[in-house]
Every structure is written in C-alpha cells, then in structure tokens.
Amino acid sequence: MSKETYDTLIVGAGAAGMMCAIEAGRRGRRVLVVDHARAPGEKIRISGGGRCNFTNLGTGPANFLGENPRFATSALKRFSQHDFIKRVDQAGIAWHEKTLGQLFCDDSAKQIIRMLTDAMAEAGVELRTGTGVASVARAGDGFAAVLSDGTAVTARSLVLASGGRSIPKMGATGWAYDTARAFGLRVTETRPALVPLTFETGLLETLLPLAGVAVDVVVRNNPEPASNTPGANPASSSAERGRPNVMASSSAKRDRPTFKEAMLFTHRGLSGPAILQISSYWREGEAITLSMAPGVDVLARLKAAREENGGKAAVHTALGHIVPRRLAESLCERGQVAGKLAEVGGKALMRLDAAVNAWTVKPVGSEGYRTAEVTLGGVATDQLDQQTMAAKTVPGLYVIGEAVDITGWLGGYNFQWAWSSGWAAGQVC
Ligand code: FDA
C-alpha cells in the first residue's frame, strides 16, 4: 500500500472544494483533492441550463435557510459575490444578469470549471478524480484516510466538501453527513429542496391538460389544509394579490417568504422557479397559495369585459386575456362557469377571481432527491466556527458548501455559499 502525506485532504471537487483548494494551495499548503466522479465540478457543468448561475448580486443571509442562516454572514462578507465576480472578470469570462440579480455565463458553465481547475493547478493542488475515500479516522493531530484505490493518506486538515444528497445519479452521497457524525458532529434533518412538488392522482388527472403551461405567479406557503382544485376554491383573493418577493414572518417557526416568479404545470404537479423556491419552505401536510395573475383585479377586469359588446364574449375567452388560454379554459371548466359573459352572474365571476388569485392547493410530496437542486439541512452550524468553517470539537476538521446546514434560494445563492465557505476554510486549513 502506497503512503502519502499532505497538509490538507479535501473530499469533493465541487464548487466549495475547489475554491477551498485554490486558497489553501496559494498559502503554500500541500493539498490533495479527491472526488469519486470522473470529472470535477459536475454540478457546475449542468447548472443554470449549462450557463451556471454563478452568483447573485443581492446575496445576503436573508436568502438562506437553516437553523441559523446568520451563520453565513461572516463568510459571505469576507468573500462576497463581488469578489467572485472579480475572479470571473479576471478569467475573461463574459457574463450577464438574467433577472433578479442572477448572473450567468454568456457562453458556458465549463468556463467556470476551467477557471477553477486552472487556478488549482497554478496553486500546486493535486486533483484525483475517480477516487473516493474508503475510510478516514483521527491519527495524532491529523487524519489518516485510505482512498478507494488503496492509497493511505495522512493530512493535518480534512475538509468535508462532498455536498448533499441531491441528484444521486450524479454521485451525490451522504458521505459528509456520515463522516461528520462519526467525528461526533450534530447533523440536522436533511430533505430535498428547490424541487418540483407533486399532487395526488385524482387532482393530477384534472390538471393533466395543463401540463406545459407556464404562468407568472406569486406563491406563499400556507399551513392551512386546502381545497385542491383550481376553480373549486372559493377563498377570497383580495389578500393574496400582488404580494412582492419579500420575507414575511408568521406564527409558524420558519419565516415564510412570498416568491414572485414563473410556475410550470407538469405531468406530476407543479414546477418552475416559484415552486422550487417555495418547496424549501413547504412541509408535508401543508398547502401553498398561488396568485396566477398577480396584481390583477380579475373580478374588475371580467366585469369590465362584460360591459363590452353586450357581453357577447365567452367567459373563457375573456379570462384568456388575463391568464394563458389553456389555464383559462381549465379554470372555467373546473369552476363550472360557461357561456357568454352576459349570462354569467357576479358570484360566478367572483369564483373565477378566487380561482385565479387565491388557489390554495395541497401537494402530497416532492420529486425528491432525484431532481432536487439542493439538500436542506446538514452539519449543524453550531458545531462550526463561522469564520473558518472549522469543527469546534475536532481540530483540523472543516465542513464547507452544501454539506453545511445553510441552503440558499434559487438564483445563484447556493454557489455563492460554496465559494464563500470554501474560501473561508481555505484561509486556514
Ligand atoms: P457539489 O455537489 O457541487 O460537490 C460535491 C462533490 O463531491 C461532487 O463532485 C461529488 O462527486 C463529490 N462527492 C460526493 N460524495 C463523495 C464521496 N463519498 N467521495 C468522493 N467524492 C464525493 N446553484 C446555484 O447557485 N446556481 C445554479 O445555477 C444552480 N443550478 C443547479 C442545477 C442543478 C441541476 C443542481 C442539481 C444544482 C444546482 N445548483 C445551483 C446548486 C449547486 O449545484 C450546489 O449548491 C453546489 O454545487 C454545492 O457545491 P458543493 O461543492 O458543496 O457540492
């Protein structure tokens, strides 16, 4: 068995692990990064539709979930979105802001991987892909690991950078959680987040004709149980209209923000950015409330349309000027509102108004880790030093990136956490 000695062993060549390796290497540390995948940065490669939403201009602790999102403040400040943008600029990578502060590469996410692997090589970091860790244990002041190829490695510092459980097909494992637990660290409950939500079969059947329809919505979590069918939900719409994308607290323990983004009907339920965002806050048994024409007074618009041309227009046609046509047809059908506007009474119009702007629906689950963009939960932040990501009780052990109980919203926040936490650990490990 060959034996090798390093200052720092980093497990996981994702966003966090590579950033950490660059920083430690630049400090003159002998760094080995191992990853069981064939190539580094696989999630970077597929992110943002192949263009990598690498950060968000507005990143701050309010965009994160976890037992204590404020834990992220120090690292996010010390290596901010602007620091990462500087590196992207220095590497000559062209980028653009798509929406809501989200920055994407103009060309390809591979440019970000190249920037990181080049910087690792320049910093003298050794990268071994296709290599996992068979075992790791405390050895004196440091750690002794046996790699999957049988190599014995000792290192003063060990960095857990192997991410969360999302997308196991891409090599995601619970390794960081298991290893942290083995070293006595507390790990919070983990669950899929930024994930499409699913419906029970009966409801799905009624919604199937809508698969593929996209609509801009305002969505919020609603702990109250719900009536599930759009158009059969007579809740008042007025309170739901046009709530902006801001944090709002509630009697429940978790903050319950409202998100204003696009939603997509799918064959399994609901997806699209708005749904992925709310999925991080949703829990089994809870409902979500959707406004599908945010800021639009649907009742007033339909009444006004009724006054035009003697109310000859079909009600679904009039509604189709407010929401996508297929959705309008489905809402009218479900709400049993048919015929010409002139024939439709005020109560029926109010039902449509509520169906559009106060649809409260109860998902049965999510698509799970198979499609979740991130894992909520992880190594508890009270086990770690917020400046350095070092484990408080195990000298030389560090946890960074998605493995930590810090989870960002959709929109580049998760990569920024990976860069910031990796950078912070890289200053000392
Ligand atoms: P990451 O998962 O990137 O890296 C962990 C590495 O460890 C992997 O390379 C893995 O192979 C390796 N590994 C795991 N177990 C191991 C073991 N036992 N032994 C050895 N190696 C092991 N975020 C964002 O901000 N903007 C975006 O555009 C997107 N888009 C996006 C799309 C999709 C489809 C997904 C799934 C996710 C995103 N994300 C995102 C989230 C983002 O990808 C995620 O938050 C970061 O990749 C987390 O970085 P880490 O380095 O912590 O883990």
PDB file of N, CA, C and O and ligand atoms in Angstrom, residues 11-18 34-37 39-44 46-49 52-55 104 131-133 161-164 166-167 170-176 194 371-374 400-403 409-416 418, ligand 1:
ATOM      1  N   VAL A  11     -12.193  16.371   0.409  1.00  0.00           N
ATOM      2  CA  VAL A  11     -13.019  15.343  -0.233  1.00  0.00           C
ATOM      3  C   VAL A  11     -14.180  16.038  -0.939  1.00  0.00           C
ATOM      4  O   VAL A  11     -15.062  16.604  -0.292  1.00  0.00           O
ATOM      5  N   GLY A  12     -14.143  16.017  -2.264  1.00  0.00           N
ATOM      6  CA  GLY A  12     -15.180  16.660  -3.075  1.00  0.00           C
ATOM      7  C   GLY A  12     -14.577  17.779  -3.909  1.00  0.00           C
ATOM      8  O   GLY A  12     -14.091  18.777  -3.371  1.00  0.00           O
ATOM      9  N   ALA A  13     -14.596  17.595  -5.234  1.00  0.00           N
ATOM     10  CA  ALA A  13     -14.097  18.628  -6.145  1.00  0.00           C
ATOM     11  C   ALA A  13     -15.276  19.336  -6.788  1.00  0.00           C
ATOM     12  O   ALA A  13     -15.394  19.441  -8.013  1.00  0.00           O
ATOM     13  N   GLY A  14     -16.180  19.813  -5.947  1.00  0.00           N
ATOM     14  CA  GLY A  14     -17.283  20.650  -6.419  1.00  0.00           C
ATOM     15  C   GLY A  14     -16.892  22.107  -6.231  1.00  0.00           C
ATOM     16  O   GLY A  14     -15.704  22.443  -6.058  1.00  0.00           O
ATOM     17  N   ALA A  15     -17.893  22.966  -6.251  1.00  0.00           N
ATOM     18  CA  ALA A  15     -17.635  24.400  -6.149  1.00  0.00           C
ATOM     19  C   ALA A  15     -16.876  24.743  -4.865  1.00  0.00           C
ATOM     20  O   ALA A  15     -15.859  25.451  -4.892  1.00  0.00           O
ATOM     21  N   ALA A  16     -17.347  24.223  -3.744  1.00  0.00           N
ATOM     22  CA  ALA A  16     -16.738  24.572  -2.452  1.00  0.00           C
ATOM     23  C   ALA A  16     -15.339  23.980  -2.323  1.00  0.00           C
ATOM     24  O   ALA A  16     -14.388  24.675  -1.925  1.00  0.00           O
ATOM     25  N   GLY A  17     -15.202  22.693  -2.663  1.00  0.00           N
ATOM     26  CA  GLY A  17     -13.911  22.010  -2.506  1.00  0.00           C
ATOM     27  C   GLY A  17     -12.831  22.656  -3.364  1.00  0.00           C
ATOM     28  O   GLY A  17     -11.698  22.852  -2.922  1.00  0.00           O
ATOM     29  N   MET A  18     -13.184  23.004  -4.609  1.00  0.00           N
ATOM     30  CA  MET A  18     -12.169  23.596  -5.492  1.00  0.00           C
ATOM     31  C   MET A  18     -11.764  24.985  -5.015  1.00  0.00           C
ATOM     32  O   MET A  18     -10.583  25.339  -5.039  1.00  0.00           O
ATOM     33  N   VAL A  34      -9.770  14.869  -3.621  1.00  0.00           N
ATOM     34  CA  VAL A  34     -10.252  13.632  -4.257  1.00  0.00           C
ATOM     35  C   VAL A  34     -11.741  13.749  -4.527  1.00  0.00           C
ATOM     36  O   VAL A  34     -12.475  14.404  -3.778  1.00  0.00           O
ATOM     37  N   ASP A  35     -12.161  13.125  -5.605  1.00  0.00           N
ATOM     38  CA  ASP A  35     -13.590  13.114  -5.954  1.00  0.00           C
ATOM     39  C   ASP A  35     -13.872  11.792  -6.657  1.00  0.00           C
ATOM     40  O   ASP A  35     -13.117  11.381  -7.532  1.00  0.00           O
ATOM     41  N   HIS A  36     -14.952  11.150  -6.259  1.00  0.00           N
ATOM     42  CA  HIS A  36     -15.225   9.846  -6.881  1.00  0.00           C
ATOM     43  C   HIS A  36     -15.841   9.979  -8.276  1.00  0.00           C
ATOM     44  O   HIS A  36     -15.938   8.995  -9.000  1.00  0.00           O
ATOM     45  N   ALA A  37     -16.239  11.181  -8.658  1.00  0.00           N
ATOM     46  CA  ALA A  37     -16.771  11.371 -10.018  1.00  0.00           C
ATOM     47  C   ALA A  37     -15.612  11.380 -11.022  1.00  0.00           C
ATOM     48  O   ALA A  37     -14.450  11.551 -10.644  1.00  0.00           O
ATOM     49  N   ALA A  39     -15.094  13.595 -13.331  1.00  0.00           N
ATOM     50  CA  ALA A  39     -14.604  14.950 -13.629  1.00  0.00           C
ATOM     51  C   ALA A  39     -14.966  15.878 -12.479  1.00  0.00           C
ATOM     52  O   ALA A  39     -15.956  15.637 -11.779  1.00  0.00           O
ATOM     53  N   PRO A  40     -14.180  16.938 -12.274  1.00  0.00           N
ATOM     54  CA  PRO A  40     -14.523  17.884 -11.205  1.00  0.00           C
ATOM     55  C   PRO A  40     -15.684  18.778 -11.623  1.00  0.00           C
ATOM     56  O   PRO A  40     -15.921  18.985 -12.818  1.00  0.00           O
ATOM     57  N   GLY A  41     -16.412  19.282 -10.642  1.00  0.00           N
ATOM     58  CA  GLY A  41     -17.419  20.322 -10.894  1.00  0.00           C
ATOM     59  C   GLY A  41     -18.582  19.893 -11.762  1.00  0.00           C
ATOM     60  O   GLY A  41     -19.093  20.693 -12.561  1.00  0.00           O
ATOM     61  N   GLU A  42     -19.020  18.664 -11.619  1.00  0.00           N
ATOM     62  CA  GLU A  42     -20.116  18.183 -12.474  1.00  0.00           C
ATOM     63  C   GLU A  42     -21.397  18.993 -12.294  1.00  0.00           C
ATOM     64  O   GLU A  42     -22.132  19.226 -13.246  1.00  0.00           O
ATOM     65  N   LYS A  43     -21.671  19.422 -11.059  1.00  0.00           N
ATOM     66  CA  LYS A  43     -22.909  20.194 -10.865  1.00  0.00           C
ATOM     67  C   LYS A  43     -22.774  21.604 -11.441  1.00  0.00           C
ATOM     68  O   LYS A  43     -23.751  22.188 -11.887  1.00  0.00           O
ATOM     69  N   ILE A  44     -21.563  22.104 -11.436  1.00  0.00           N
ATOM     70  CA  ILE A  44     -21.346  23.418 -12.077  1.00  0.00           C
ATOM     71  C   ILE A  44     -21.657  23.272 -13.564  1.00  0.00           C
ATOM     72  O   ILE A  44     -22.341  24.100 -14.169  1.00  0.00           O
ATOM     73  N   ILE A  46     -23.669  21.334 -15.206  1.00  0.00           N
ATOM     74  CA  ILE A  46     -25.077  21.248 -15.637  1.00  0.00           C
ATOM     75  C   ILE A  46     -25.924  22.409 -15.106  1.00  0.00           C
ATOM     76  O   ILE A  46     -27.099  22.518 -15.428  1.00  0.00           O
ATOM     77  N   SER A  47     -25.328  23.252 -14.286  1.00  0.00           N
ATOM     78  CA  SER A  47     -26.136  24.281 -13.615  1.00  0.00           C
ATOM     79  C   SER A  47     -26.576  25.367 -14.585  1.00  0.00           C
ATOM     80  O   SER A  47     -25.934  25.603 -15.614  1.00  0.00           O
ATOM     81  N   GLY A  48     -27.661  26.019 -14.202  1.00  0.00           N
ATOM     82  CA  GLY A  48     -28.142  27.166 -14.977  1.00  0.00           C
ATOM     83  C   GLY A  48     -28.335  26.831 -16.438  1.00  0.00           C
ATOM     84  O   GLY A  48     -28.009  27.654 -17.309  1.00  0.00           O
ATOM     85  N   GLY A  49     -28.845  25.634 -16.723  1.00  0.00           N
ATOM     86  CA  GLY A  49     -29.069  25.232 -18.113  1.00  0.00           C
ATOM     87  C   GLY A  49     -27.768  25.226 -18.910  1.00  0.00           C
ATOM     88  O   GLY A  49     -27.764  25.526 -20.099  1.00  0.00           O
ATOM     89  N   CYS A  52     -24.483  28.166 -15.881  1.00  0.00           N
ATOM     90  CA  CYS A  52     -24.102  28.392 -14.491  1.00  0.00           C
ATOM     91  C   CYS A  52     -24.507  29.765 -13.947  1.00  0.00           C
ATOM     92  O   CYS A  52     -23.897  30.785 -14.255  1.00  0.00           O
ATOM     93  N   ASN A  53     -25.531  29.751 -13.140  1.00  0.00           N
ATOM     94  CA  ASN A  53     -25.934  30.973 -12.419  1.00  0.00           C
ATOM     95  C   ASN A  53     -24.988  31.056 -11.211  1.00  0.00           C
ATOM     96  O   ASN A  53     -25.288  30.560 -10.153  1.00  0.00           O
ATOM     97  N   PHE A  54     -23.808  31.684 -11.455  1.00  0.00           N
ATOM     98  CA  PHE A  54     -22.696  31.517 -10.515  1.00  0.00           C
ATOM     99  C   PHE A  54     -22.775  32.367  -9.253  1.00  0.00           C
ATOM    100  O   PHE A  54     -22.088  32.109  -8.284  1.00  0.00           O
ATOM    101  N   THR A  55     -23.603  33.403  -9.259  1.00  0.00           N
ATOM    102  CA  THR A  55     -23.810  34.158  -8.022  1.00  0.00           C
ATOM    103  C   THR A  55     -25.067  35.013  -8.184  1.00  0.00           C
ATOM    104  O   THR A  55     -25.726  34.992  -9.225  1.00  0.00           O
ATOM    105  N   PHE A 104     -25.200  34.902 -14.978  1.00  0.00           N
ATOM    106  CA  PHE A 104     -24.932  33.687 -15.762  1.00  0.00           C
ATOM    107  C   PHE A 104     -23.756  33.937 -16.705  1.00  0.00           C
ATOM    108  O   PHE A 104     -23.534  35.067 -17.136  1.00  0.00           O
ATOM    109  N   THR A 131     -11.798   8.811  -7.549  1.00  0.00           N
ATOM    110  CA  THR A 131     -11.211   8.305  -6.305  1.00  0.00           C
ATOM    111  C   THR A 131     -12.062   8.718  -5.110  1.00  0.00           C
ATOM    112  O   THR A 131     -12.266   9.915  -4.868  1.00  0.00           O
ATOM    113  N   GLY A 132     -12.534   7.729  -4.395  1.00  0.00           N
ATOM    114  CA  GLY A 132     -13.304   8.017  -3.185  1.00  0.00           C
ATOM    115  C   GLY A 132     -12.467   7.777  -1.939  1.00  0.00           C
ATOM    116  O   GLY A 132     -11.248   7.598  -2.011  1.00  0.00           O
ATOM    117  N   VAL A 133     -13.132   7.788  -0.807  1.00  0.00           N
ATOM    118  CA  VAL A 133     -12.449   7.549   0.468  1.00  0.00           C
ATOM    119  C   VAL A 133     -13.045   6.289   1.084  1.00  0.00           C
ATOM    120  O   VAL A 133     -14.245   6.239   1.363  1.00  0.00           O
ATOM    121  N   ALA A 161     -16.176  18.311   1.762  1.00  0.00           N
ATOM    122  CA  ALA A 161     -16.716  19.187   0.711  1.00  0.00           C
ATOM    123  C   ALA A 161     -17.489  18.351  -0.299  1.00  0.00           C
ATOM    124  O   ALA A 161     -17.532  18.676  -1.479  1.00  0.00           O
ATOM    125  N   SER A 162     -18.102  17.267   0.191  1.00  0.00           N
ATOM    126  CA  SER A 162     -18.725  16.325  -0.752  1.00  0.00           C
ATOM    127  C   SER A 162     -20.198  16.618  -0.991  1.00  0.00           C
ATOM    128  O   SER A 162     -20.910  15.799  -1.567  1.00  0.00           O
ATOM    129  N   GLY A 163     -20.667  17.792  -0.566  1.00  0.00           N
ATOM    130  CA  GLY A 163     -22.017  18.229  -0.929  1.00  0.00           C
ATOM    131  C   GLY A 163     -23.117  17.471  -0.205  1.00  0.00           C
ATOM    132  O   GLY A 163     -22.879  16.825   0.824  1.00  0.00           O
ATOM    133  N   GLY A 164     -24.342  17.560  -0.769  1.00  0.00           N
ATOM    134  CA  GLY A 164     -25.509  16.950  -0.145  1.00  0.00           C
ATOM    135  C   GLY A 164     -25.982  15.728  -0.908  1.00  0.00           C
ATOM    136  O   GLY A 164     -25.218  15.119  -1.657  1.00  0.00           O
ATOM    137  N   SER A 166     -28.584  15.613  -3.108  1.00  0.00           N
ATOM    138  CA  SER A 166     -29.372  15.834  -4.322  1.00  0.00           C
ATOM    139  C   SER A 166     -28.713  15.272  -5.576  1.00  0.00           C
ATOM    140  O   SER A 166     -27.516  15.452  -5.763  1.00  0.00           O
ATOM    141  N   ILE A 167     -29.526  14.649  -6.385  1.00  0.00           N
ATOM    142  CA  ILE A 167     -29.155  14.007  -7.638  1.00  0.00           C
ATOM    143  C   ILE A 167     -28.113  12.896  -7.418  1.00  0.00           C
ATOM    144  O   ILE A 167     -26.951  12.993  -7.836  1.00  0.00           O
ATOM    145  N   MET A 170     -25.786  11.654 -10.093  1.00  0.00           N
ATOM    146  CA  MET A 170     -24.549  12.379 -10.412  1.00  0.00           C
ATOM    147  C   MET A 170     -23.475  12.134  -9.365  1.00  0.00           C
ATOM    148  O   MET A 170     -22.466  12.830  -9.329  1.00  0.00           O
ATOM    149  N   GLY A 171     -23.706  11.185  -8.461  1.00  0.00           N
ATOM    150  CA  GLY A 171     -22.661  10.854  -7.492  1.00  0.00           C
ATOM    151  C   GLY A 171     -22.850  11.496  -6.133  1.00  0.00           C
ATOM    152  O   GLY A 171     -21.958  11.431  -5.284  1.00  0.00           O
ATOM    153  N   ALA A 172     -24.031  12.133  -5.904  1.00  0.00           N
ATOM    154  CA  ALA A 172     -24.255  12.731  -4.580  1.00  0.00           C
ATOM    155  C   ALA A 172     -24.439  11.618  -3.546  1.00  0.00           C
ATOM    156  O   ALA A 172     -25.096  10.617  -3.811  1.00  0.00           O
ATOM    157  N   THR A 173     -23.823  11.821  -2.392  1.00  0.00           N
ATOM    158  CA  THR A 173     -23.898  10.819  -1.324  1.00  0.00           C
ATOM    159  C   THR A 173     -24.108  11.543   0.005  1.00  0.00           C
ATOM    160  O   THR A 173     -23.955  12.756   0.090  1.00  0.00           O
ATOM    161  N   GLY A 174     -24.422  10.778   1.030  1.00  0.00           N
ATOM    162  CA  GLY A 174     -24.499  11.372   2.369  1.00  0.00           C
ATOM    163  C   GLY A 174     -23.162  11.272   3.095  1.00  0.00           C
ATOM    164  O   GLY A 174     -23.115  11.345   4.319  1.00  0.00           O
ATOM    165  N   TRP A 175     -22.077  11.156   2.332  1.00  0.00           N
ATOM    166  CA  TRP A 175     -20.771  10.884   2.941  1.00  0.00           C
ATOM    167  C   TRP A 175     -20.367  11.966   3.956  1.00  0.00           C
ATOM    168  O   TRP A 175     -19.879  11.643   5.037  1.00  0.00           O
ATOM    169  N   ALA A 176     -20.566  13.219   3.612  1.00  0.00           N
ATOM    170  CA  ALA A 176     -20.136  14.300   4.528  1.00  0.00           C
ATOM    171  C   ALA A 176     -20.917  14.206   5.837  1.00  0.00           C
ATOM    172  O   ALA A 176     -20.345  14.400   6.924  1.00  0.00           O
ATOM    173  N   LEU A 194     -35.571  23.025  -3.303  1.00  0.00           N
ATOM    174  CA  LEU A 194     -35.567  23.516  -4.690  1.00  0.00           C
ATOM    175  C   LEU A 194     -35.972  22.357  -5.608  1.00  0.00           C
ATOM    176  O   LEU A 194     -35.193  21.914  -6.465  1.00  0.00           O
ATOM    177  N   THR A 371     -34.513  14.910  -8.322  1.00  0.00           N
ATOM    178  CA  THR A 371     -34.430  16.143  -9.127  1.00  0.00           C
ATOM    179  C   THR A 371     -34.154  17.387  -8.284  1.00  0.00           C
ATOM    180  O   THR A 371     -34.045  18.479  -8.841  1.00  0.00           O
ATOM    181  N   ALA A 372     -34.064  17.245  -6.962  1.00  0.00           N
ATOM    182  CA  ALA A 372     -33.856  18.421  -6.101  1.00  0.00           C
ATOM    183  C   ALA A 372     -32.531  19.096  -6.441  1.00  0.00           C
ATOM    184  O   ALA A 372     -31.516  18.423  -6.603  1.00  0.00           O
ATOM    185  N   GLU A 373     -32.542  20.425  -6.521  1.00  0.00           N
ATOM    186  CA  GLU A 373     -31.277  21.122  -6.819  1.00  0.00           C
ATOM    187  C   GLU A 373     -30.356  21.144  -5.609  1.00  0.00           C
ATOM    188  O   GLU A 373     -29.139  21.229  -5.756  1.00  0.00           O
ATOM    189  N   VAL A 374     -30.928  21.106  -4.426  1.00  0.00           N
ATOM    190  CA  VAL A 374     -30.091  21.147  -3.220  1.00  0.00           C
ATOM    191  C   VAL A 374     -30.695  20.301  -2.101  1.00  0.00           C
ATOM    192  O   VAL A 374     -31.839  19.867  -2.189  1.00  0.00           O
ATOM    193  N   ILE A 400     -17.686  22.452   4.473  1.00  0.00           N
ATOM    194  CA  ILE A 400     -17.993  23.603   3.618  1.00  0.00           C
ATOM    195  C   ILE A 400     -19.081  23.260   2.598  1.00  0.00           C
ATOM    196  O   ILE A 400     -19.394  22.089   2.371  1.00  0.00           O
ATOM    197  N   GLY A 401     -19.647  24.299   1.994  1.00  0.00           N
ATOM    198  CA  GLY A 401     -20.599  24.121   0.892  1.00  0.00           C
ATOM    199  C   GLY A 401     -21.921  23.541   1.343  1.00  0.00           C
ATOM    200  O   GLY A 401     -22.406  23.772   2.451  1.00  0.00           O
ATOM    201  N   GLU A 402     -22.514  22.759   0.465  1.00  0.00           N
ATOM    202  CA  GLU A 402     -23.861  22.239   0.688  1.00  0.00           C
ATOM    203  C   GLU A 402     -23.930  21.276   1.867  1.00  0.00           C
ATOM    204  O   GLU A 402     -25.017  21.026   2.404  1.00  0.00           O
ATOM    205  N   ALA A 403     -22.813  20.714   2.276  1.00  0.00           N
ATOM    206  CA  ALA A 403     -22.799  19.780   3.410  1.00  0.00           C
ATOM    207  C   ALA A 403     -23.197  20.476   4.708  1.00  0.00           C
ATOM    208  O   ALA A 403     -23.627  19.821   5.667  1.00  0.00           O
ATOM    209  N   TRP A 409     -31.686  30.219  -1.572  1.00  0.00           N
ATOM    210  CA  TRP A 409     -32.790  30.284  -2.525  1.00  0.00           C
ATOM    211  C   TRP A 409     -32.257  29.919  -3.903  1.00  0.00           C
ATOM    212  O   TRP A 409     -31.036  29.881  -4.131  1.00  0.00           O
ATOM    213  N   LEU A 410     -33.172  29.714  -4.820  1.00  0.00           N
ATOM    214  CA  LEU A 410     -32.814  29.568  -6.226  1.00  0.00           C
ATOM    215  C   LEU A 410     -32.289  30.927  -6.712  1.00  0.00           C
ATOM    216  O   LEU A 410     -32.829  31.955  -6.312  1.00  0.00           O
ATOM    217  N   GLY A 411     -31.250  30.929  -7.536  1.00  0.00           N
ATOM    218  CA  GLY A 411     -30.832  32.207  -8.118  1.00  0.00           C
ATOM    219  C   GLY A 411     -29.365  32.532  -7.927  1.00  0.00           C
ATOM    220  O   GLY A 411     -28.992  33.708  -7.918  1.00  0.00           O
ATOM    221  N   GLY A 412     -28.507  31.519  -7.762  1.00  0.00           N
ATOM    222  CA  GLY A 412     -27.073  31.759  -7.637  1.00  0.00           C
ATOM    223  C   GLY A 412     -26.581  31.828  -6.207  1.00  0.00           C
ATOM    224  O   GLY A 412     -25.376  31.920  -5.956  1.00  0.00           O
ATOM    225  N   TYR A 413     -27.503  31.768  -5.258  1.00  0.00           N
ATOM    226  CA  TYR A 413     -27.122  31.893  -3.844  1.00  0.00           C
ATOM    227  C   TYR A 413     -26.345  30.665  -3.358  1.00  0.00           C
ATOM    228  O   TYR A 413     -25.458  30.773  -2.526  1.00  0.00           O
ATOM    229  N   ASN A 414     -26.701  29.485  -3.881  1.00  0.00           N
ATOM    230  CA  ASN A 414     -26.028  28.277  -3.390  1.00  0.00           C
ATOM    231  C   ASN A 414     -24.576  28.215  -3.839  1.00  0.00           C
ATOM    232  O   ASN A 414     -23.696  27.831  -3.062  1.00  0.00           O
ATOM    233  N   PHE A 415     -24.332  28.629  -5.089  1.00  0.00           N
ATOM    234  CA  PHE A 415     -22.923  28.671  -5.495  1.00  0.00           C
ATOM    235  C   PHE A 415     -22.167  29.721  -4.687  1.00  0.00           C
ATOM    236  O   PHE A 415     -21.027  29.500  -4.285  1.00  0.00           O
ATOM    237  N   GLN A 416     -22.803  30.866  -4.431  1.00  0.00           N
ATOM    238  CA  GLN A 416     -22.082  31.886  -3.665  1.00  0.00           C
ATOM    239  C   GLN A 416     -21.714  31.354  -2.280  1.00  0.00           C
ATOM    240  O   GLN A 416     -20.624  31.604  -1.784  1.00  0.00           O
ATOM    241  N   ALA A 418     -21.107  28.246  -1.595  1.00  0.00           N
ATOM    242  CA  ALA A 418     -19.993  27.314  -1.813  1.00  0.00           C
ATOM    243  C   ALA A 418     -18.677  28.079  -1.960  1.00  0.00           C
ATOM    244  O   ALA A 418     -17.663  27.736  -1.335  1.00  0.00           O
TER     245      ALA A 418
HETATM  246  P1  FDA B   1     -21.108  19.660  -5.037  1.00  0.00           P
HETATM  247  O1  FDA B   1     -22.245  18.713  -5.008  1.00  0.00           O
HETATM  248  O2  FDA B   1     -21.018  20.641  -6.120  1.00  0.00           O
HETATM  249  O3  FDA B   1     -19.732  18.886  -4.999  1.00  0.00           O
HETATM  250  C1  FDA B   1     -19.521  17.751  -4.197  1.00  0.00           C
HETATM  251  C2  FDA B   1     -18.523  16.870  -4.881  1.00  0.00           C
HETATM  252  O4  FDA B   1     -18.230  15.790  -4.004  1.00  0.00           O
HETATM  253  C3  FDA B   1     -19.054  16.243  -6.158  1.00  0.00           C
HETATM  254  O5  FDA B   1     -18.135  16.477  -7.191  1.00  0.00           O
HETATM  255  C4  FDA B   1     -19.212  14.764  -5.835  1.00  0.00           C
HETATM  256  O6  FDA B   1     -18.900  13.921  -6.936  1.00  0.00           O
HETATM  257  C5  FDA B   1     -18.214  14.582  -4.717  1.00  0.00           C
HETATM  258  N1  FDA B   1     -18.549  13.500  -3.789  1.00  0.00           N
HETATM  259  C6  FDA B   1     -19.740  13.234  -3.219  1.00  0.00           C
HETATM  260  N2  FDA B   1     -19.624  12.180  -2.397  1.00  0.00           N
HETATM  261  C7  FDA B   1     -18.325  11.779  -2.451  1.00  0.00           C
HETATM  262  C8  FDA B   1     -17.606  10.746  -1.836  1.00  0.00           C
HETATM  263  N3  FDA B   1     -18.188   9.892  -0.998  1.00  0.00           N
HETATM  264  N4  FDA B   1     -16.282  10.605  -2.141  1.00  0.00           N
HETATM  265  C9  FDA B   1     -15.679  11.461  -3.016  1.00  0.00           C
HETATM  266  N5  FDA B   1     -16.324  12.452  -3.628  1.00  0.00           N
HETATM  267  C10 FDA B   1     -17.638  12.627  -3.338  1.00  0.00           C
HETATM  268  N6  FDA B   1     -26.751  26.632  -7.581  1.00  0.00           N
HETATM  269  C11 FDA B   1     -26.577  27.908  -7.970  1.00  0.00           C
HETATM  270  O7  FDA B   1     -26.182  28.744  -7.156  1.00  0.00           O
HETATM  271  N7  FDA B   1     -26.829  28.272  -9.268  1.00  0.00           N
HETATM  272  C12 FDA B   1     -27.256  27.385 -10.208  1.00  0.00           C
HETATM  273  O8  FDA B   1     -27.414  27.727 -11.388  1.00  0.00           O
HETATM  274  C13 FDA B   1     -27.505  26.059  -9.787  1.00  0.00           C
HETATM  275  N8  FDA B   1     -28.014  25.144 -10.658  1.00  0.00           N
HETATM  276  C14 FDA B   1     -28.165  23.845 -10.260  1.00  0.00           C
HETATM  277  C15 FDA B   1     -28.678  22.912 -11.172  1.00  0.00           C
HETATM  278  C16 FDA B   1     -28.823  21.597 -10.787  1.00  0.00           C
HETATM  279  C17 FDA B   1     -29.410  20.611 -11.758  1.00  0.00           C
HETATM  280  C18 FDA B   1     -28.427  21.185  -9.494  1.00  0.00           C
HETATM  281  C19 FDA B   1     -28.528  19.747  -9.061  1.00  0.00           C
HETATM  282  C20 FDA B   1     -27.935  22.109  -8.586  1.00  0.00           C
HETATM  283  C21 FDA B   1     -27.811  23.445  -8.943  1.00  0.00           C
HETATM  284  N9  FDA B   1     -27.343  24.406  -8.052  1.00  0.00           N
HETATM  285  C22 FDA B   1     -27.198  25.704  -8.459  1.00  0.00           C
HETATM  286  C23 FDA B   1     -26.913  24.031  -6.693  1.00  0.00           C
HETATM  287  C24 FDA B   1     -25.377  23.869  -6.677  1.00  0.00           C
HETATM  288  O9  FDA B   1     -25.011  22.976  -7.700  1.00  0.00           O
HETATM  289  C25 FDA B   1     -24.898  23.350  -5.321  1.00  0.00           C
HETATM  290  O10 FDA B   1     -25.376  24.146  -4.298  1.00  0.00           O
HETATM  291  C26 FDA B   1     -23.372  23.359  -5.286  1.00  0.00           C
HETATM  292  O11 FDA B   1     -22.873  22.542  -6.322  1.00  0.00           O
HETATM  293  C27 FDA B   1     -22.847  22.858  -3.961  1.00  0.00           C
HETATM  294  O12 FDA B   1     -21.446  22.844  -4.032  1.00  0.00           O
HETATM  295  P2  FDA B   1     -20.596  21.826  -3.165  1.00  0.00           P
HETATM  296  O13 FDA B   1     -19.193  21.984  -3.620  1.00  0.00           O
HETATM  297  O14 FDA B   1     -20.916  21.978  -1.747  1.00  0.00           O
HETATM  298  O15 FDA B   1     -21.139  20.378  -3.576  1.00  0.00           O
END
